[in-house]
PDB file of C-alpha atoms in Angstrom:
ATOM      1  CA  GLN A   1     111.347 107.545 123.119  1.00 81.00           C
ATOM      2  CA  ALA A   2     113.900 107.374 120.317  1.00 87.00           C
ATOM      3  CA  THR A   3     112.892 108.233 116.762  1.00 91.00           C
ATOM      4  CA  PHE A   4     115.338 106.941 114.195  1.00 94.00           C
ATOM      5  CA  HIS A   5     115.833 105.645 110.662  1.00 94.00           C
ATOM      6  CA  TYR A   6     117.156 102.133 110.144  1.00 95.00           C
ATOM      7  CA  ARG A   7     118.396  99.896 107.414  1.00 95.00           C
ATOM      8  CA  THR A   8     118.666  96.146 107.666  1.00 95.00           C
ATOM      9  CA  LEU A   9     121.129  94.403 105.404  1.00 95.00           C
ATOM     10  CA  ARG A  10     122.060  90.770 104.829  1.00 93.00           C
ATOM     11  CA  CYS A  11     125.686  89.934 105.524  1.00 91.00           C
ATOM     12  CA  GLY A  12     127.788  89.291 102.440  1.00 85.00           C
ATOM     13  CA  ASP A  13     129.633  91.022  99.742  1.00 81.00           C
ATOM     14  CA  GLU A  14     126.547  92.599  98.288  1.00 85.00           C
ATOM     15  CA  GLU A  15     124.807  93.454 101.583  1.00 89.00           C
ATOM     16  CA  THR A  16     121.283  92.993 100.135  1.00 91.00           C
ATOM     17  CA  PRO A  17     118.767  95.309 101.826  1.00 92.00           C
ATOM     18  CA  VAL A  18     115.896  93.748 103.797  1.00 94.00           C
ATOM     19  CA  ASP A  19     114.281  96.896 105.203  1.00 95.00           C
ATOM     20  CA  ASP A  20     114.859 100.640 104.800  1.00 95.00           C
ATOM     21  CA  SER A  21     112.667 103.054 106.775  1.00 92.00           C
ATOM     22  CA  ARG A  22     113.660 105.949 104.539  1.00 91.00           C
ATOM     23  CA  ALA A  23     112.349 104.145 101.521  1.00 89.00           C
ATOM     24  CA  ARG A  24     108.948 103.763 103.314  1.00 83.00           C
ATOM     25  CA  GLY A  25     108.954 107.367 104.412  1.00 82.00           C
ATOM     26  CA  LYS A  26     108.339 106.615 108.059  1.00 82.00           C
ATOM     27  CA  PRO A  27     110.998 106.551 110.793  1.00 87.00           C
ATOM     28  CA  MET A  28     110.854 104.069 113.635  1.00 86.00           C
ATOM     29  CA  GLU A  29     109.861 105.007 117.147  1.00 83.00           C
ATOM     30  CA  LEU A  30     111.027 102.927 120.070  1.00 82.00           C
ATOM     31  CA  ILE A  31     110.046 103.437 123.681  1.00 76.00           C
ATOM     32  CA  ALA A  32     112.638 102.166 126.210  1.00 73.00           C
ATOM     33  CA  GLY A  33     111.454  99.449 128.503  1.00 67.00           C
ATOM     34  CA  LYS A  34     108.517  98.282 126.304  1.00 66.00           C
ATOM     35  CA  LYS A  35     110.013  94.778 125.843  1.00 63.00           C
ATOM     36  CA  PHE A  36     110.808  95.223 122.207  1.00 68.00           C
ATOM     37  CA  LYS A  37     111.582  91.915 120.466  1.00 71.00           C
ATOM     38  CA  LEU A  38     115.036  93.133 119.353  1.00 81.00           C
ATOM     39  CA  PRO A  39     116.744  94.168 122.633  1.00 85.00           C
ATOM     40  CA  VAL A  40     119.982  94.791 120.809  1.00 87.00           C
ATOM     41  CA  TRP A  41     118.334  97.843 119.121  1.00 88.00           C
ATOM     42  CA  GLU A  42     117.332  99.275 122.502  1.00 87.00           C
ATOM     43  CA  ALA A  43     120.772  98.625 124.019  1.00 88.00           C
ATOM     44  CA  VAL A  44     122.464 100.527 121.153  1.00 90.00           C
ATOM     45  CA  LEU A  45     119.933 103.354 121.106  1.00 89.00           C
ATOM     46  CA  ARG A  46     120.370 104.010 124.819  1.00 88.00           C
ATOM     47  CA  THR A  47     123.953 105.058 124.072  1.00 90.00           C
ATOM     48  CA  MET A  48     123.135 107.326 121.095  1.00 92.00           C
ATOM     49  CA  ARG A  49     122.242 110.984 120.707  1.00 92.00           C
ATOM     50  CA  PRO A  50     120.299 112.838 117.968  1.00 93.00           C
ATOM     51  CA  GLY A  51     122.345 113.025 114.762  1.00 93.00           C
ATOM     52  CA  GLU A  52     124.509 109.986 115.691  1.00 95.00           C
ATOM     53  CA  ARG A  53     124.760 106.942 113.456  1.00 95.00           C
ATOM     54  CA  ALA A  54     125.634 103.357 114.316  1.00 94.00           C
ATOM     55  CA  ARG A  55     126.364 100.289 112.154  1.00 95.00           C
ATOM     56  CA  PHE A  56     126.643  96.905 113.765  1.00 93.00           C
ATOM     57  CA  ARG A  57     126.409  93.184 112.937  1.00 93.00           C
ATOM     58  CA  CYS A  58     124.299  90.680 114.851  1.00 92.00           C
ATOM     59  CA  ASP A  59     124.687  86.878 114.784  1.00 92.00           C
ATOM     60  CA  ALA A  60     121.725  84.783 113.585  1.00 88.00           C
ATOM     61  CA  LYS A  61     120.882  83.658 117.133  1.00 86.00           C
ATOM     62  CA  HIS A  62     120.315  87.212 118.219  1.00 82.00           C
ATOM     63  CA  VAL A  63     117.945  88.135 115.354  1.00 85.00           C
ATOM     64  CA  VAL A  64     115.884  84.924 115.012  1.00 88.00           C
ATOM     65  CA  LEU A  65     112.721  87.067 115.711  1.00 88.00           C
ATOM     66  CA  TYR A  66     113.591  89.716 113.122  1.00 92.00           C
ATOM     67  CA  PRO A  67     111.152  88.424 110.482  1.00 92.00           C
ATOM     68  CA  LEU A  68     108.198  88.917 112.891  1.00 89.00           C
ATOM     69  CA  VAL A  69     109.569  92.302 113.889  1.00 88.00           C
ATOM     70  CA  SER A  70     109.951  93.301 110.293  1.00 90.00           C
ATOM     71  CA  LYS A  71     106.457  92.220 109.423  1.00 89.00           C
ATOM     72  CA  SER A  72     105.091  94.458 112.294  1.00 84.00           C
ATOM     73  CA  LEU A  73     107.184  97.416 111.173  1.00 83.00           C
ATOM     74  CA  ARG A  74     106.059  97.033 107.605  1.00 85.00           C
ATOM     75  CA  ASN A  75     102.482  96.935 108.783  1.00 80.00           C
ATOM     76  CA  ILE A  76     102.987 100.130 110.893  1.00 74.00           C
ATOM     77  CA  ALA A  77     104.520 101.925 107.833  1.00 73.00           C
ATOM     78  CA  ALA A  78     101.503 100.884 105.753  1.00 70.00           C
ATOM     79  CA  GLY A  79      99.089 102.162 108.437  1.00 64.00           C
ATOM     80  CA  LYS A  80      98.003  98.680 109.501  1.00 62.00           C
ATOM     81  CA  ASP A  81      97.738  96.981 112.829  1.00 55.00           C
ATOM     82  CA  PRO A  82     101.249  95.730 113.597  1.00 54.00           C
ATOM     83  CA  LEU A  83      99.751  92.572 115.115  1.00 52.00           C
ATOM     84  CA  GLU A  84      97.642  91.774 112.078  1.00 52.00           C
ATOM     85  CA  GLY A  85      97.486  88.052 111.511  1.00 50.00           C
ATOM     86  CA  GLN A  86      98.928  87.168 114.933  1.00 47.00           C
ATOM     87  CA  ARG A  87      96.996  85.494 117.704  1.00 43.00           C
ATOM     88  CA  HIS A  88      97.741  86.076 121.348  1.00 42.00           C
ATOM     89  CA  CYS A  89     100.634  83.751 121.969  1.00 43.00           C
ATOM     90  CA  CYS A  90     104.425  83.711 122.297  1.00 43.00           C
ATOM     91  CA  SER A  91     106.567  84.738 119.376  1.00 42.00           C
ATOM     92  CA  ILE A  92     108.113  81.306 118.852  1.00 42.00           C
ATOM     93  CA  ALA A  93     104.658  79.728 118.672  1.00 42.00           C
ATOM     94  CA  GLN A  94     103.666  82.313 116.111  1.00 44.00           C
ATOM     95  CA  MET A  95     106.676  81.535 113.972  1.00 40.00           C
ATOM     96  CA  HIS A  96     105.757  77.871 113.909  1.00 44.00           C
ATOM     97  CA  GLU A  97     102.061  78.413 113.485  1.00 45.00           C
ATOM     98  CA  HIS A  98     102.209  80.741 110.487  1.00 48.00           C
ATOM     99  CA  TYR A  99     103.528  79.120 107.345  1.00 61.00           C
ATOM    100  CA  SER A 100     103.917  82.482 105.685  1.00 79.00           C
ATOM    101  CA  LEU A 101     104.396  86.012 107.012  1.00 84.00           C
ATOM    102  CA  GLY A 102     103.036  87.493 103.816  1.00 84.00           C
ATOM    103  CA  TYR A 103     106.488  88.574 102.457  1.00 89.00           C
ATOM    104  CA  PRO A 104     108.704  86.013 100.581  1.00 91.00           C
ATOM    105  CA  ASP A 105     111.944  87.538 101.753  1.00 92.00           C
ATOM    106  CA  LEU A 106     110.855  87.335 105.384  1.00 91.00           C
ATOM    107  CA  ASP A 107     109.594  83.758 104.885  1.00 92.00           C
ATOM    108  CA  GLU A 108     113.073  82.843 103.560  1.00 91.00           C
ATOM    109  CA  LEU A 109     114.794  84.593 106.445  1.00 91.00           C
ATOM    110  CA  GLN A 110     112.516  82.919 108.991  1.00 90.00           C
ATOM    111  CA  LYS A 111     113.290  79.507 107.485  1.00 90.00           C
ATOM    112  CA  ASN A 112     117.016  80.140 107.252  1.00 91.00           C
ATOM    113  CA  PRO A 113     118.136  82.581 109.983  1.00 91.00           C
ATOM    114  CA  GLN A 114     121.307  84.382 109.190  1.00 91.00           C
ATOM    115  CA  PRO A 115     123.485  87.305 110.526  1.00 94.00           C
ATOM    116  CA  LEU A 116     122.181  90.774 109.775  1.00 95.00           C
ATOM    117  CA  ILE A 117     123.729  94.205 109.628  1.00 95.00           C
ATOM    118  CA  PHE A 118     121.802  97.168 111.156  1.00 95.00           C
ATOM    119  CA  ASP A 119     122.473 100.788 110.196  1.00 96.00           C
ATOM    120  CA  ILE A 120     120.710 103.166 112.607  1.00 95.00           C
ATOM    121  CA  GLU A 121     120.575 107.019 112.548  1.00 95.00           C
ATOM    122  CA  VAL A 122     118.935 108.730 115.547  1.00 95.00           C
ATOM    123  CA  LEU A 123     116.662 111.659 114.678  1.00 95.00           C
ATOM    124  CA  LYS A 124     115.202 112.562 118.020  1.00 90.00           C
ATOM    125  CA  VAL A 125     115.216 111.472 121.652  1.00 88.00           C
ATOM    126  CA  GLU A 126     112.312 112.539 123.937  1.00 82.00           C
ATOM    127  CA  PRO A 127     112.091 112.110 127.711  1.00 79.00           C
ATOM    128  CA  PRO A 128     109.051 110.431 129.293  1.00 66.00           C
ATOM    129  CA  GLY A 129     105.884 112.507 129.332  1.00 57.00           C
ATOM    130  CA  SER A 130     106.908 114.737 126.415  1.00 54.00           C
ATOM    131  CA  TYR A 131     105.361 112.680 123.611  1.00 57.00           C
ATOM    132  CA  GLN A 132     102.188 110.846 122.671  1.00 63.00           C
ATOM    133  CA  GLN A 133     102.614 107.178 122.111  1.00 64.00           C
ATOM    134  CA  ASP A 134     101.385 105.502 118.948  1.00 66.00           C
ATOM    135  CA  PRO A 135      98.575 103.044 119.666  1.00 66.00           C
ATOM    136  CA  TRP A 136     100.734  99.969 118.768  1.00 62.00           C
ATOM    137  CA  ALA A 137     103.291 100.948 121.468  1.00 66.00           C
ATOM    138  CA  MET A 138     100.750 101.227 124.310  1.00 75.00           C
ATOM    139  CA  THR A 139      99.858  98.658 126.913  1.00 79.00           C
ATOM    140  CA  ASP A 140      96.296  97.430 127.037  1.00 84.00           C
ATOM    141  CA  GLU A 141      95.423  99.794 129.928  1.00 88.00           C
ATOM    142  CA  GLU A 142      97.062 102.748 128.138  1.00 84.00           C
ATOM    143  CA  LYS A 143      95.048 102.027 125.020  1.00 88.00           C
ATOM    144  CA  LEU A 144      91.738 101.999 126.887  1.00 90.00           C
ATOM    145  CA  GLN A 145      92.626 105.203 128.752  1.00 90.00           C
ATOM    146  CA  ALA A 146      93.839 106.998 125.560  1.00 91.00           C
ATOM    147  CA  VAL A 147      90.724 106.371 123.456  1.00 94.00           C
ATOM    148  CA  PRO A 148      88.472 109.156 124.917  1.00 94.00           C
ATOM    149  CA  GLN A 149      91.237 111.733 124.478  1.00 93.00           C
ATOM    150  CA  ILE A 150      92.055 110.654 120.939  1.00 94.00           C
ATOM    151  CA  HIS A 151      88.362 110.753 120.165  1.00 96.00           C
ATOM    152  CA  LYS A 152      88.122 114.285 121.569  1.00 96.00           C
ATOM    153  CA  GLU A 153      91.135 115.390 119.478  1.00 95.00           C
ATOM    154  CA  GLY A 154      89.528 113.951 116.368  1.00 96.00           C
ATOM    155  CA  ASN A 155      86.276 115.830 117.040  1.00 97.00           C
ATOM    156  CA  GLU A 156      88.232 119.112 117.507  1.00 97.00           C
ATOM    157  CA  LEU A 157      90.176 118.597 114.257  1.00 96.00           C
ATOM    158  CA  TYR A 158      86.915 117.880 112.406  1.00 97.00           C
ATOM    159  CA  ARG A 159      85.329 121.057 113.784  1.00 96.00           C
ATOM    160  CA  GLN A 160      88.388 122.965 112.497  1.00 97.00           C
ATOM    161  CA  GLY A 161      87.865 121.538 109.040  1.00 96.00           C
ATOM    162  CA  LYS A 162      91.007 119.399 109.280  1.00 96.00           C
ATOM    163  CA  VAL A 163      89.194 116.289 107.931  1.00 96.00           C
ATOM    164  CA  PRO A 164      92.079 114.004 106.960  1.00 94.00           C
ATOM    165  CA  GLU A 165      93.804 114.717 110.297  1.00 95.00           C
ATOM    166  CA  ALA A 166      90.548 113.947 112.126  1.00 96.00           C
ATOM    167  CA  ALA A 167      90.235 110.680 110.196  1.00 95.00           C
ATOM    168  CA  ALA A 168      93.740 109.736 111.375  1.00 92.00           C
ATOM    169  CA  LYS A 169      92.730 110.347 114.971  1.00 93.00           C
ATOM    170  CA  TYR A 170      89.605 108.251 114.650  1.00 96.00           C
ATOM    171  CA  TYR A 171      91.654 105.551 113.065  1.00 92.00           C
ATOM    172  CA  ASP A 172      94.102 105.532 115.974  1.00 90.00           C
ATOM    173  CA  ALA A 173      91.272 105.271 118.496  1.00 93.00           C
ATOM    174  CA  ILE A 174      89.716 102.422 116.502  1.00 94.00           C
ATOM    175  CA  ALA A 175      93.082 100.589 116.324  1.00 89.00           C
ATOM    176  CA  CYS A 176      93.450 100.749 120.105  1.00 90.00           C
ATOM    177  CA  LEU A 177      90.003  99.174 120.616  1.00 93.00           C
ATOM    178  CA  LYS A 178      90.423  96.660 117.769  1.00 91.00           C
ATOM    179  CA  ASN A 179      93.677  95.460 119.342  1.00 87.00           C
ATOM    180  CA  LEU A 180      91.949  94.922 122.632  1.00 91.00           C
ATOM    181  CA  GLN A 181      88.970  93.231 120.914  1.00 92.00           C
ATOM    182  CA  MET A 182      91.229  90.725 119.262  1.00 89.00           C
ATOM    183  CA  LYS A 183      92.063  89.334 122.605  1.00 89.00           C
ATOM    184  CA  GLU A 184      88.398  88.632 123.498  1.00 92.00           C
ATOM    185  CA  GLN A 185      86.156  85.810 122.397  1.00 92.00           C
ATOM    186  CA  PRO A 186      83.915  87.113 119.537  1.00 90.00           C
ATOM    187  CA  GLY A 187      80.360  87.639 120.841  1.00 91.00           C
ATOM    188  CA  SER A 188      81.415  87.684 124.526  1.00 94.00           C
ATOM    189  CA  PRO A 189      80.225  90.569 126.777  1.00 95.00           C
ATOM    190  CA  ASP A 190      83.629  92.179 126.717  1.00 95.00           C
ATOM    191  CA  TRP A 191      83.974  91.851 122.962  1.00 94.00           C
ATOM    192  CA  ILE A 192      80.488  93.388 122.520  1.00 95.00           C
ATOM    193  CA  GLU A 193      81.267  96.208 124.823  1.00 95.00           C
ATOM    194  CA  LEU A 194      84.370  97.094 122.855  1.00 96.00           C
ATOM    195  CA  ASP A 195      82.518  96.757 119.595  1.00 96.00           C
ATOM    196  CA  GLN A 196      79.932  99.281 120.829  1.00 96.00           C
ATOM    197  CA  LYS A 197      82.744 101.705 121.600  1.00 96.00           C
ATOM    198  CA  ILE A 198      84.264 101.118 118.105  1.00 96.00           C
ATOM    199  CA  THR A 199      81.034 101.733 116.188  1.00 97.00           C
ATOM    200  CA  PRO A 200      80.591 105.565 116.833  1.00 97.00           C
ATOM    201  CA  LEU A 201      84.278 106.025 116.064  1.00 97.00           C
ATOM    202  CA  LEU A 202      83.951 104.117 112.856  1.00 97.00           C
ATOM    203  CA  LEU A 203      80.935 106.228 111.856  1.00 97.00           C
ATOM    204  CA  ASN A 204      82.957 109.360 112.534  1.00 97.00           C
ATOM    205  CA  TYR A 205      85.743 107.904 110.402  1.00 97.00           C
ATOM    206  CA  CYS A 206      83.211 107.234 107.598  1.00 97.00           C
ATOM    207  CA  GLN A 207      81.984 110.828 107.772  1.00 97.00           C
ATOM    208  CA  CYS A 208      85.579 111.974 107.160  1.00 97.00           C
ATOM    209  CA  LYS A 209      85.963 109.506 104.255  1.00 96.00           C
ATOM    210  CA  LEU A 210      82.754 110.752 102.725  1.00 97.00           C
ATOM    211  CA  GLN A 211      84.175 114.303 102.705  1.00 96.00           C
ATOM    212  CA  CYS A 212      87.440 112.993 101.251  1.00 95.00           C
ATOM    213  CA  GLU A 213      85.370 111.238  98.515  1.00 96.00           C
ATOM    214  CA  GLU A 214      86.657 107.811  99.479  1.00 95.00           C
ATOM    215  CA  TYR A 215      83.254 106.245  98.952  1.00 96.00           C
ATOM    216  CA  TYR A 216      84.072 102.562  98.640  1.00 96.00           C
ATOM    217  CA  GLU A 217      85.732 102.550 102.072  1.00 95.00           C
ATOM    218  CA  VAL A 218      82.514 104.056 103.482  1.00 97.00           C
ATOM    219  CA  LEU A 219      80.449 101.326 101.781  1.00 97.00           C
ATOM    220  CA  ASP A 220      82.667  98.617 103.324  1.00 96.00           C
ATOM    221  CA  HIS A 221      82.721  99.995 106.874  1.00 96.00           C
ATOM    222  CA  CYS A 222      79.029 100.884 106.979  1.00 97.00           C
ATOM    223  CA  SER A 223      78.078  97.487 105.639  1.00 97.00           C
ATOM    224  CA  SER A 224      80.191  95.820 108.369  1.00 95.00           C
ATOM    225  CA  ILE A 225      78.381  97.842 110.992  1.00 96.00           C
ATOM    226  CA  LEU A 226      74.948  96.972 109.568  1.00 97.00           C
ATOM    227  CA  ASN A 227      75.793  93.319 109.463  1.00 95.00           C
ATOM    228  CA  LYS A 228      75.889  93.537 113.271  1.00 94.00           C
ATOM    229  CA  TYR A 229      73.523  96.347 114.048  1.00 96.00           C
ATOM    230  CA  GLU A 230      70.632  96.382 111.604  1.00 95.00           C
ATOM    231  CA  ASP A 231      68.967  99.384 113.117  1.00 96.00           C
ATOM    232  CA  ASN A 232      71.901 101.811 112.961  1.00 97.00           C
ATOM    233  CA  VAL A 233      70.394 104.820 111.223  1.00 98.00           C
ATOM    234  CA  LYS A 234      73.634 106.664 110.786  1.00 97.00           C
ATOM    235  CA  ALA A 235      75.254 103.686 109.018  1.00 98.00           C
ATOM    236  CA  TYR A 236      72.286 103.522 106.560  1.00 98.00           C
ATOM    237  CA  PHE A 237      72.438 107.251 105.925  1.00 98.00           C
ATOM    238  CA  LYS A 238      76.160 107.350 105.329  1.00 98.00           C
ATOM    239  CA  ARG A 239      76.033 104.267 103.151  1.00 97.00           C
ATOM    240  CA  GLY A 240      73.175 105.771 101.146  1.00 97.00           C
ATOM    241  CA  LYS A 241      75.246 108.890 100.502  1.00 97.00           C
ATOM    242  CA  ALA A 242      78.226 106.746  99.405  1.00 97.00           C
ATOM    243  CA  HIS A 243      75.973 104.630  97.113  1.00 97.00           C
ATOM    244  CA  ALA A 244      74.589 107.863  95.594  1.00 96.00           C
ATOM    245  CA  ALA A 245      78.089 109.194  95.020  1.00 95.00           C
ATOM    246  CA  VAL A 246      79.106 106.097  92.994  1.00 95.00           C
ATOM    247  CA  TRP A 247      75.788 105.960  91.072  1.00 93.00           C
ATOM    248  CA  ASN A 248      74.394 102.895  92.873  1.00 95.00           C
ATOM    249  CA  VAL A 249      70.948 104.510  92.628  1.00 94.00           C
ATOM    250  CA  ALA A 250      68.752 101.565  93.689  1.00 95.00           C
ATOM    251  CA  GLU A 251      70.992 100.785  96.672  1.00 97.00           C
ATOM    252  CA  ALA A 252      70.984 104.548  97.726  1.00 97.00           C
ATOM    253  CA  GLN A 253      67.271 104.720  97.516  1.00 96.00           C
ATOM    254  CA  ALA A 254      66.924 101.526  99.521  1.00 97.00           C
ATOM    255  CA  ASP A 255      69.216 102.836 102.297  1.00 97.00           C
ATOM    256  CA  PHE A 256      67.434 106.171 102.469  1.00 97.00           C
ATOM    257  CA  ALA A 257      64.098 104.324 102.685  1.00 97.00           C
ATOM    258  CA  LYS A 258      65.471 102.349 105.573  1.00 97.00           C
ATOM    259  CA  VAL A 259      66.539 105.569 107.298  1.00 97.00           C
ATOM    260  CA  LEU A 260      62.956 106.911 107.063  1.00 97.00           C
ATOM    261  CA  ALA A 261      61.520 103.649 108.347  1.00 97.00           C
ATOM    262  CA  LEU A 262      63.817 103.756 111.397  1.00 97.00           C
ATOM    263  CA  ASP A 263      63.546 107.523 112.089  1.00 97.00           C
ATOM    264  CA  PRO A 264      60.740 109.426 110.216  1.00 96.00           C
ATOM    265  CA  SER A 265      61.939 112.681 111.732  1.00 97.00           C
ATOM    266  CA  LEU A 266      64.868 112.579 109.262  1.00 96.00           C
ATOM    267  CA  ARG A 267      62.503 113.011 106.272  1.00 96.00           C
ATOM    268  CA  PRO A 268      63.685 116.596 105.457  1.00 96.00           C
ATOM    269  CA  VAL A 269      67.364 115.485 105.397  1.00 96.00           C
ATOM    270  CA  VAL A 270      66.569 112.322 103.382  1.00 96.00           C
ATOM    271  CA  SER A 271      64.392 114.314 100.953  1.00 96.00           C
ATOM    272  CA  LYS A 272      67.287 116.712 100.359  1.00 95.00           C
ATOM    273  CA  GLU A 273      69.629 113.827  99.507  1.00 96.00           C
ATOM    274  CA  LEU A 274      67.066 112.245  97.201  1.00 95.00           C
ATOM    275  CA  ARG A 275      66.531 115.532  95.381  1.00 95.00           C
ATOM    276  CA  SER A 276      70.248 115.964  95.009  1.00 94.00           C
ATOM    277  CA  LEU A 277      70.508 112.458  93.584  1.00 94.00           C
ATOM    278  CA  GLU A 278      67.639 113.045  91.131  1.00 94.00           C
ATOM    279  CA  ALA A 279      69.264 116.329  90.005  1.00 93.00           C
ATOM    280  CA  ARG A 280      72.550 114.615  89.386  1.00 91.00           C
ATOM    281  CA  LEU A 281      70.766 111.875  87.443  1.00 90.00           C
ATOM    282  CA  ARG A 282      69.071 114.408  85.213  1.00 90.00           C
ATOM    283  CA  GLU A 283      72.387 116.162  84.594  1.00 88.00           C
ATOM    284  CA  LYS A 284      74.070 112.893  83.836  1.00 82.00           C
ATOM    285  CA  ASP A 285      71.353 111.896  81.401  1.00 80.00           C
ATOM    286  CA  ALA A 286      71.643 115.211  79.626  1.00 81.00           C
ATOM    287  CA  GLU A 287      75.403 114.827  79.301  1.00 77.00           C
ATOM    288  CA  ASP A 288      75.062 111.309  78.042  1.00 73.00           C
ATOM    289  CA  LYS A 289      72.561 112.369  75.348  1.00 76.00           C
ATOM    290  CA  ILE A 290      75.040 115.024  74.129  1.00 74.00           C
ATOM    291  CA  ARG A 291      77.913 112.594  74.201  1.00 73.00           C
ATOM    292  CA  PHE A 292      76.160 109.811  72.389  1.00 71.00           C
ATOM    293  CA  LYS A 293      74.570 112.168  69.870  1.00 70.00           C
ATOM    294  CA  GLY A 294      78.087 113.216  68.982  1.00 61.00           C
ATOM    295  CA  ILE A 295      79.151 109.618  68.510  1.00 62.00           C
ATOM    296  CA  PHE A 296      76.288 108.534  66.305  1.00 54.00           C
ATOM    297  CA  SER A 297      76.428 111.658  64.145  1.00 55.00           C
ATOM    298  CA  GLN A 298      79.999 110.923  63.039  1.00 54.00           C
TER     299      GLN A 298
END
């Protein structure tokens, strides 16, 4: 695996930048033999060592797929699925099927292919077995095999109090399964089986996001779970806590009531959350009275 920074430039006097991994704060990682869509990169990297830099020009016919590659790399840098928006078909079919890649500069480059300049600086080279692959770089079989270990690593990080790091692990495991699920017919037995593996990971991810006070993300994910699994107690409970945190009082009370209806044994836990919500409401009312009294007395 080679880890490197890259710049992509248009040919011409000004050499207008297309992509710059340094500007995004995330270097590229390429695993030799993974059928990367730009074989010229792999060919060059195989000859380079850490600290070396290469600058080379490629004719348009050799970089016709670069817009798709660039979109995937931009998605990776943003923490998204690199295959977002792509169905399971060949790259040429994808280029013709999608009117827009979501980036005007890539749309223009796709419409009018042109020579590009690549500037690559190698940061690190690792032999096989000495690194953990990112989910996007794994084969389908590798993704499925990696999920239990990634889940376990997330649990351990959570127990150590490293909540953001645990969330990142759960996200990676979810990404592996989501990528596999995209290739199945929605509602099919295989799709459902994968979804049932995704759900507990997503709930763990939501627990991390609750502790990071990212409540609206919790609301979105828990609602998506409950749209499919109406009896998921944990999703109701976590969504109730998120609603309470953002002052959606009626919604929080409704979710906690649903928790009790599904599992009465959780009454002590739910009662504690409701008391906490009521205390916060009283505190907020007192603060509002002081604030408004100051306004109207002026």
